[in-house]
Coordinates of C-alpha atoms and ligand atoms in Angstrom, one line a residue:
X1 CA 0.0 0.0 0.0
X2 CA 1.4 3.6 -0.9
X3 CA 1.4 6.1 1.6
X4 CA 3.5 9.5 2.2
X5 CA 4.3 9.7 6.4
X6 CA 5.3 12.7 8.2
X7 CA 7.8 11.8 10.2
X8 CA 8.2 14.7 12.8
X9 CA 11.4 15.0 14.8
X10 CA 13.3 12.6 12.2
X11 CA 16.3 13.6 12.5
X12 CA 16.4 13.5 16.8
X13 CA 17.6 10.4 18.4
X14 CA 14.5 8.0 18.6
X15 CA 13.2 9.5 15.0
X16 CA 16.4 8.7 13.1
X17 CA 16.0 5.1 14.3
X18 CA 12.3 4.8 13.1
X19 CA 12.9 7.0 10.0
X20 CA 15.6 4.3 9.1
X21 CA 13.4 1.5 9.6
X22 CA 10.2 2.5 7.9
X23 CA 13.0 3.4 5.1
X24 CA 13.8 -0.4 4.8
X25 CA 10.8 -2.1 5.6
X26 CA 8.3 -0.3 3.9
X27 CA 9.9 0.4 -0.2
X28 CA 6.2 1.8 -0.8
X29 CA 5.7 4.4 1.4
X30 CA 7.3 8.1 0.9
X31 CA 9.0 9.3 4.1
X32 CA 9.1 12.9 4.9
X33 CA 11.0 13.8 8.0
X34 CA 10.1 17.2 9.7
X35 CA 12.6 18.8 11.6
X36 CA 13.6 21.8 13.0
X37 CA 17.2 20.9 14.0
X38 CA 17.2 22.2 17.5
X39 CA 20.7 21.4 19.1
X40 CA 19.4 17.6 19.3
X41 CA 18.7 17.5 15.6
X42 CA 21.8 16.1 13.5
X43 CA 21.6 14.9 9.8
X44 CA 24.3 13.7 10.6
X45 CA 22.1 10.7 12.2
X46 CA 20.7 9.8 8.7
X47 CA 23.7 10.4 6.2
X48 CA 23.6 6.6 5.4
X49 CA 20.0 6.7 4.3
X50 CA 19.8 10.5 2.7
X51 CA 19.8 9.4 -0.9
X52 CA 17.5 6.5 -0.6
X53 CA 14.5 7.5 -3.3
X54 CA 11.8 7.6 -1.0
X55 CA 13.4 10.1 1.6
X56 CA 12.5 13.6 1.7
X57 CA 13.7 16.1 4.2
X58 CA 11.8 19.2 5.5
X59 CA 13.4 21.6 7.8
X60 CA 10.4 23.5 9.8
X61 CA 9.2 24.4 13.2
X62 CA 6.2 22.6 14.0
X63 CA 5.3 26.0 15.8
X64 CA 4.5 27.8 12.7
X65 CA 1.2 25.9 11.8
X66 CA 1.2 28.0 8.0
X67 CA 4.8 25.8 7.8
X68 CA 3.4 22.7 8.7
X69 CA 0.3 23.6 6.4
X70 CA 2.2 23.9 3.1
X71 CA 4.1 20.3 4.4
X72 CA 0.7 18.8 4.7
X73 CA -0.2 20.5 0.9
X74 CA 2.6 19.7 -1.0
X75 CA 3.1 16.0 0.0
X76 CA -0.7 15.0 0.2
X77 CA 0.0 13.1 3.6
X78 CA -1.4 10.4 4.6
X79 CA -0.3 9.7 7.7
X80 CA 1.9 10.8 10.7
X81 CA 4.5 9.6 12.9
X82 CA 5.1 12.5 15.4
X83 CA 8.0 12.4 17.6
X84 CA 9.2 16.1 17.9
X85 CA 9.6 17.3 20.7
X86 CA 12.1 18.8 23.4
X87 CA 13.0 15.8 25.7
X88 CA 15.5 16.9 28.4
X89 CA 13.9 17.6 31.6
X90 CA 16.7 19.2 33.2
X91 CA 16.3 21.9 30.3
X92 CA 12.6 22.1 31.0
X93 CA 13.5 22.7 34.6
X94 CA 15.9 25.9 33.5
X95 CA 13.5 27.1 31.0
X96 CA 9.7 25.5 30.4
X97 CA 8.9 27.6 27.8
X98 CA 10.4 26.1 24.4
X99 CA 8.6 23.2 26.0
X100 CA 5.1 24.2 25.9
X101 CA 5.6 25.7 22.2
X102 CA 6.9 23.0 21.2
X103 CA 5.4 20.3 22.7
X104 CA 1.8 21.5 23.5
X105 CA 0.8 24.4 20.8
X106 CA 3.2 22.3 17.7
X107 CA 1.5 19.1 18.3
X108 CA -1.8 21.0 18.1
X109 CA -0.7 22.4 15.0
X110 CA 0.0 19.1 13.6
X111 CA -3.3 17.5 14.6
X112 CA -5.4 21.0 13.0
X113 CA -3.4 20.3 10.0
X114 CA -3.9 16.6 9.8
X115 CA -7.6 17.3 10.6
X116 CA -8.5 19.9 8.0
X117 CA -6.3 17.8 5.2
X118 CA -8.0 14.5 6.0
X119 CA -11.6 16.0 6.3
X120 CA -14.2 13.0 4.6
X121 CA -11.3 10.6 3.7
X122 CA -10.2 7.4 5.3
X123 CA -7.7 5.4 6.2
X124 CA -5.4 7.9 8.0
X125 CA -3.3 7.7 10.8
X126 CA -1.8 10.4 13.5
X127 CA 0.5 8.6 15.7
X128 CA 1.9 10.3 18.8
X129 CA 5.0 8.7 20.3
X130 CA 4.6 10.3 24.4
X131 CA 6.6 9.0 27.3
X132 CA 5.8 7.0 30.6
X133 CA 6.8 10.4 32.4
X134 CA 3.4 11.3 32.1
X135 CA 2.1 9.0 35.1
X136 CA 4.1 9.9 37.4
X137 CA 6.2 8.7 39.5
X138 CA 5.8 5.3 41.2
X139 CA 6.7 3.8 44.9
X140 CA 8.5 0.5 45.2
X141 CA 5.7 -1.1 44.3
X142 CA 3.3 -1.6 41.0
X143 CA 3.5 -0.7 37.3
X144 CA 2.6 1.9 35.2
X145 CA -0.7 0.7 32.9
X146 CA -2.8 2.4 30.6
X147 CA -5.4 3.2 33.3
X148 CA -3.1 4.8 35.4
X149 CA -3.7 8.2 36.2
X150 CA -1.7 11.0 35.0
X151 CA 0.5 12.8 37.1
X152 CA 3.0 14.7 35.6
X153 CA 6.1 16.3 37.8
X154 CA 8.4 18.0 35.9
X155 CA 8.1 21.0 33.0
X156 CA 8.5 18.5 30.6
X157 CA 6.7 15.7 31.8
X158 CA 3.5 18.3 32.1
X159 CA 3.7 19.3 28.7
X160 CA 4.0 15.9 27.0
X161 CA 0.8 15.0 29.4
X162 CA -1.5 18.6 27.4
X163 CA -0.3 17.4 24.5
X164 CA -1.5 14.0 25.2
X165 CA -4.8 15.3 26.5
X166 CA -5.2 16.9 22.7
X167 CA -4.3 14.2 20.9
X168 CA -7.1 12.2 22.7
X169 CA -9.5 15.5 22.5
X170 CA -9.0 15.2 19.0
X171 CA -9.9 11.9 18.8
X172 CA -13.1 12.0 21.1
X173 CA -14.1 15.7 19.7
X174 CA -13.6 15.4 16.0
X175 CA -12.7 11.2 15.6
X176 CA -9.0 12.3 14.2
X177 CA -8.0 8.5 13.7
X178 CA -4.9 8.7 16.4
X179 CA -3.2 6.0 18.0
X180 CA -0.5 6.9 20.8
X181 CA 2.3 5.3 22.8
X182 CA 3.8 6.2 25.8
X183 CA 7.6 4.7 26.5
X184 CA 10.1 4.0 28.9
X185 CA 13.6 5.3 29.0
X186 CA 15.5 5.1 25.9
X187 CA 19.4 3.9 25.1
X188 CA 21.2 3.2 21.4
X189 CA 23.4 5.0 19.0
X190 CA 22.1 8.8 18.4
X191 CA 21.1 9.6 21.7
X192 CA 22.5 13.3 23.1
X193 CA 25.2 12.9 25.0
X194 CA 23.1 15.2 27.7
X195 CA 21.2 12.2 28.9
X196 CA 22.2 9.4 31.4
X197 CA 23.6 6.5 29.4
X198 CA 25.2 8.4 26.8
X199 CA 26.6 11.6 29.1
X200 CA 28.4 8.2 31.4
X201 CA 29.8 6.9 28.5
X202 CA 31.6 9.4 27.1
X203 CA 32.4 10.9 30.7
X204 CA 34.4 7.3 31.2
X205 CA 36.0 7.2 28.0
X206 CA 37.6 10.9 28.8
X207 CA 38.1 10.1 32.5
X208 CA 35.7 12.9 33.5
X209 CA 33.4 13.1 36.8
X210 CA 30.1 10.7 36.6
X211 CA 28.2 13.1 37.7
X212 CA 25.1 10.9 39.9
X213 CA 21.7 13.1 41.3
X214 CA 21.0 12.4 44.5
X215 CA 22.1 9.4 46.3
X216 CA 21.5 7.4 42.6
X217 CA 19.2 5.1 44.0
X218 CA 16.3 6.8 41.5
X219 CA 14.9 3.6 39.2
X220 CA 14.4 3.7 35.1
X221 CA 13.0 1.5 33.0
X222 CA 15.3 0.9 29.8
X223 CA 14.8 -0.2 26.5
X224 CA 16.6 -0.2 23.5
X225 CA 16.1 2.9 21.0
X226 CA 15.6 0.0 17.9
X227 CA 13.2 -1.9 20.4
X228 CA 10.8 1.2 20.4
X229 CA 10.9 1.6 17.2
X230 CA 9.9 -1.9 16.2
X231 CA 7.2 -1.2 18.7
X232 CA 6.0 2.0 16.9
X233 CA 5.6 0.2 13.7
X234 CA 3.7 -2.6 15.3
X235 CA 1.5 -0.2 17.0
X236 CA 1.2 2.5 13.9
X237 CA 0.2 -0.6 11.7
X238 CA -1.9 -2.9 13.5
X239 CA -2.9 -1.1 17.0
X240 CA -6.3 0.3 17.4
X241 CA -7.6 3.6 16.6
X242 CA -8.1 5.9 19.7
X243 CA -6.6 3.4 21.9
X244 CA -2.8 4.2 23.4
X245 CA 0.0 1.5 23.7
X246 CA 2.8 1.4 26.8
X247 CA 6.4 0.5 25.6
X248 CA 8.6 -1.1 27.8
X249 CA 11.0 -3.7 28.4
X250 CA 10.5 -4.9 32.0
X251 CA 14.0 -4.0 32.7
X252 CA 14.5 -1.2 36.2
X253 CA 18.3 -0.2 36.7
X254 CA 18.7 2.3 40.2
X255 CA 21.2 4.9 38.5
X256 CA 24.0 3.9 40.3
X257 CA 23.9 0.6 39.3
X258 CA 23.9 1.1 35.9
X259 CA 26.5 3.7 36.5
X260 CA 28.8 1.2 37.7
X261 CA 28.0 -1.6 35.4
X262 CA 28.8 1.0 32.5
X263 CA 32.3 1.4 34.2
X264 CA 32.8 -2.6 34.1
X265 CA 31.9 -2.6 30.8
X266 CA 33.8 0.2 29.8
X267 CA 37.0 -0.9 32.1
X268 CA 36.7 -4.4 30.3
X269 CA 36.3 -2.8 26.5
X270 CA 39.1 -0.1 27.1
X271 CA 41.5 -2.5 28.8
X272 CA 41.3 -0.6 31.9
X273 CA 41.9 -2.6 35.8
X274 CA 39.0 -2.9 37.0
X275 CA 37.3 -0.7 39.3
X276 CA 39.4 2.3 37.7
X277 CA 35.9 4.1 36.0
X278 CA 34.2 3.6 39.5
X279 CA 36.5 6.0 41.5
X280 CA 35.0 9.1 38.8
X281 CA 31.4 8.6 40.2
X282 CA 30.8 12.1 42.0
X283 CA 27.7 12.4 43.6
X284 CA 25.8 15.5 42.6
X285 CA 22.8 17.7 43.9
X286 CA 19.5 16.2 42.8
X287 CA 17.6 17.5 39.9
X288 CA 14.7 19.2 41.5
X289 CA 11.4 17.2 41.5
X290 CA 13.3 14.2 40.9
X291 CA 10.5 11.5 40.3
X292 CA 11.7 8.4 42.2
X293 CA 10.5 5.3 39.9
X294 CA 9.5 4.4 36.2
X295 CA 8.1 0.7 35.4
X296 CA 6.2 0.1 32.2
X297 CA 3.5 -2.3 32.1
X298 CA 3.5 -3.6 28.1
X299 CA 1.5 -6.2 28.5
X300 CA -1.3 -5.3 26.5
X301 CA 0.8 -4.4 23.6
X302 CA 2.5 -7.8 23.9
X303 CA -0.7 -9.8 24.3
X304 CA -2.8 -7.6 21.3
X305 CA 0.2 -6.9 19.1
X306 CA 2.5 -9.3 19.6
X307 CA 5.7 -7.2 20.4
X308 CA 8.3 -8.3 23.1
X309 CA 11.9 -6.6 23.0
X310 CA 14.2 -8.1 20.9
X311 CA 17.5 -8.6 23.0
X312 CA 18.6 -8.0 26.3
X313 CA 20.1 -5.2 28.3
X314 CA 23.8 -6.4 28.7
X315 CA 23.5 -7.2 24.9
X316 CA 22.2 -3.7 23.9
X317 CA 24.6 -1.7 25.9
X318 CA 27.6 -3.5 24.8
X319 CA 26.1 -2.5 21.0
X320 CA 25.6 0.8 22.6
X321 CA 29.2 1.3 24.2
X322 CA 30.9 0.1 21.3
X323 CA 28.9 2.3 18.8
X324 CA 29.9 5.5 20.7
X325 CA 33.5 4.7 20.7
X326 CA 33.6 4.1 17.0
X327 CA 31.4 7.1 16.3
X328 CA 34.0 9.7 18.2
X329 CA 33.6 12.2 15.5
X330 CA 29.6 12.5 15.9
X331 CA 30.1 13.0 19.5
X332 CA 32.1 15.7 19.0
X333 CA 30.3 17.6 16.2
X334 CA 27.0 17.3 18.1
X335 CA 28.6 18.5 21.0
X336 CA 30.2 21.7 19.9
X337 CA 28.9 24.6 19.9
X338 CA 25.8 25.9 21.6
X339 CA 25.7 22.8 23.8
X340 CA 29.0 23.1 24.9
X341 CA 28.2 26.6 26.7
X342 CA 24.4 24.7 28.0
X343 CA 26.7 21.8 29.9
X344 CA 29.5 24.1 31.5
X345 CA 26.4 25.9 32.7
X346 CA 24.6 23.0 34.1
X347 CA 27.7 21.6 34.9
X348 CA 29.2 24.5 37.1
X349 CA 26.2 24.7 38.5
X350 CA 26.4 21.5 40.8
Ligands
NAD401 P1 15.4 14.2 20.8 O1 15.6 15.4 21.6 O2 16.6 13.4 20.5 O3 14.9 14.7 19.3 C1 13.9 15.6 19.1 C2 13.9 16.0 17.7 O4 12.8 16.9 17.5 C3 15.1 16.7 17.2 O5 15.5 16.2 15.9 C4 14.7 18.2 17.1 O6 15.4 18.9 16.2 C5 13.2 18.1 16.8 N1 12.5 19.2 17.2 C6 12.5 19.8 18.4 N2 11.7 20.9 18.4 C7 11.1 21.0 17.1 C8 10.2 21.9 16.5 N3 9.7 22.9 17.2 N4 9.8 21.6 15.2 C9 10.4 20.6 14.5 N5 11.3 19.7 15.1 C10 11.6 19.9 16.4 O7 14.2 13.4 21.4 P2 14.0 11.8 21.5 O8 14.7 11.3 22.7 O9 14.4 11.2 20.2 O10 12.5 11.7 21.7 C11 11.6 11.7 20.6 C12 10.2 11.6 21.1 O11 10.0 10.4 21.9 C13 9.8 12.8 22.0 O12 8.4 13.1 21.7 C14 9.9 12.2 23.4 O13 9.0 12.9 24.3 C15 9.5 10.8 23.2 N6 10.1 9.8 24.2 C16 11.5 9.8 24.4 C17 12.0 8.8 25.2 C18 13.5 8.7 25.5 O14 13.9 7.9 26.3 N7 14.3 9.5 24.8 C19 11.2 7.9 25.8 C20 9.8 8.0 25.6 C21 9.3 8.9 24.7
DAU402 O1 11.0 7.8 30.8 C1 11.1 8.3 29.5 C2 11.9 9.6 29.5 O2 13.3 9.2 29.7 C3 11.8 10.4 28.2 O3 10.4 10.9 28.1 C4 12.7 11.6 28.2 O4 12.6 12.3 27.0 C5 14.1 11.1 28.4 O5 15.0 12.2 28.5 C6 14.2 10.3 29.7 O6 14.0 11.1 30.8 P1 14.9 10.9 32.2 O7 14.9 12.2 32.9 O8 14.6 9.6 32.9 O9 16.4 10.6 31.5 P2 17.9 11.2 31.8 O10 18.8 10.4 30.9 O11 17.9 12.7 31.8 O12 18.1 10.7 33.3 C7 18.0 9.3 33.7 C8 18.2 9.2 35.2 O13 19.5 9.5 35.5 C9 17.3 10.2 36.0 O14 16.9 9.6 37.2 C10 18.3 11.3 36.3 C11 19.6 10.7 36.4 N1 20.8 11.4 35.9 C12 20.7 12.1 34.7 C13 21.8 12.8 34.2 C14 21.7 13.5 32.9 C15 21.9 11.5 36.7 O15 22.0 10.9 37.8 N2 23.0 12.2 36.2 C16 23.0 12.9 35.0 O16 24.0 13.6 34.7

């Protein structure tokens, strides 16, 4: 079946992953990635599929609704895969505002434009790929489900819950065929070197401070980046309209744990004694609001779709370790520049 997909947020860390995949899975659809290229935006994370005939690249603001208008025009979309979005919370604790344009009034923008350019046809979908941050933040106990209340904490967490809420509103209000999934923490190749797994590794590899919130005994679910994107195509394909999916890989890591098996791993791979990464864990002040626990209930996407995660954590962060010490050079070009000035700034800070 043909179809032409906005892919928004394409060229970020999860949207490279599923912009690659739908590439080579899917020879009959047109992909058109929409993306701003904030600071966590790199072409860089799709040179090897930039030439492939059914790739086209816009760069726009999802903001400007007249921008995202003409995209919808000029391409005849059928359907959309949205994943733009700022994603750092510590950011969204500094400054919240980029977060509500972005988030909250450019996903509205997208699902007016998908509305008024799918008025009286069929056979459209608007995806929305959301967060487990949404709920909350759990106790020892229990899982996050679908039915469980949402309870955003932090700037960010708040404005992927509104846009969330519209996405639904859309649904129930004006029966915009959406679908929507809500994941656990991320880790692969691609992913800004400003979060967790990715900030450790490179911190190791240069002998730098490991810089842990708190006392590091905060819990995260993890799942690998190519594991959520095998789950968006299940769920953009076959899941049910109006119904949203969680994504998550039944796999909880305290931070200091994973801190310290990241400096095994890393000892092993760079032929260090071990223990030698250990002594640059530096326990830091805690990010504000720090929600304690994330656990992901996927059982109904498992049991209506299907989907289970395709390998296991020690397996994907060896993949993940050794792609960041090949990929030196995209480490360093997406970490020049304004970045550079945002983590002396954090940094200093603590
Ligand atoms: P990312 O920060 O790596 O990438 C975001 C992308 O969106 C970038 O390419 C950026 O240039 C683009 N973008 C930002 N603002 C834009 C705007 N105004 N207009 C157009 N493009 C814009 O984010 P990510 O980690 O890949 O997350 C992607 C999506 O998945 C987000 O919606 C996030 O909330 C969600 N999510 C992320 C995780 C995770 O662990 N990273 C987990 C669950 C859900
Ligand atoms: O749960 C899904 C969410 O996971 C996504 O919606 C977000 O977009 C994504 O950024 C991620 O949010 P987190 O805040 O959980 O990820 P981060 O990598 O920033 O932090 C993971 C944990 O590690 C968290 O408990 C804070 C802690 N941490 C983080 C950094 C950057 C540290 O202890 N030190 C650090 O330097």
């Amino acid at each position: 079946m043909k179809k032409t997909i906005i892919i928004t947020g394409g060229a970020g860390f999860i949207g490279s992953h599923v912009v690659r995949r739908f590439l080579n899975n899917y020879p009959t659809y047109l992909i058109v990635n929409v993306d701003k290229l904030t600071y966590a935006g790199n072409l860089e994370n799709l040179k090897d599929v930039a030439d492939h005939p059914n790739y086209r690249f816009e760069r726009a603001d999802i903001v400007d609704a007249e921008a995202v208008r003409a995209i919808f025009q000029k391409y005849e979309v059928t359907d959309v895969i949205h994943l733009a979005a700022e994603s750092h919370v510590d950011r969204s604790i500094e400054g919240p505002m980029d977060f509500v344009m972005t988030n909250v009034v450019g996903t509205v923008n997208l699902l007016q434009a998908a509305k008024d350019a799918w008025k009286g046809t069929e056979g459209h979908v608007f995806h929305h790929v959301s967060t487990d941050e949404v709920y909350g933040s759990l106790g020892d106990e229990g899982l996050f489900t679908e039915h469980t209340s949402y309870d955003p904490r932090s700037p960010y967490s708040a404005s992927k819950a509104s846009s969330d809420h519209f996405v639904m509103a859309f649904y129930h209000t004006y029966g915009l065929p959406i679908k929507m999934s809500n994941c656990s923490n991320n880790y692969g190749s691609h992913h800004f070197p400003e979060k967790l797994i990715p900030l450790m590794i490179h911190n190791i590899q240069h002998k730098k401070p490991l810089p842990v919130y708190g006392k590091g005994d905060n819990i995260r679910d993890w799942l690998w980046v190519e594991d959520h994107a095998s789950a968006i195509d299940a769920i953009f394909h076959t899941g049910r309209i109006g119904e949203s999916y969680n994504v998550g890989g039944l796999n909880e890591w305290t931070n200091i744990e994973l801190v310290r098996f990241l400096c095994q791993l890393m000892d092993q791979k760079l032929g260090r004694p071990t223990g030698e990464s250990e002594e640059l864990i530096t326990y830091v002040t805690d990010r504000a609001g720090h929600d304690k626990r994330y656990a992901i209930d996927a059982s109904k996407l498992k049991e209506e779709l299907g989907w289970t995660p395709s390998i296991t954590f020690e397996e994907g962060l060896s993949k993940t370790v050794d792609w960041y010490l090949e990929n030196q050079d995209w480490v360093e070009q997406v970490t020049s520049g304004a970045y550079q000035d945002y983590y002396e700034t954090m940094y200093n800070k603590r």
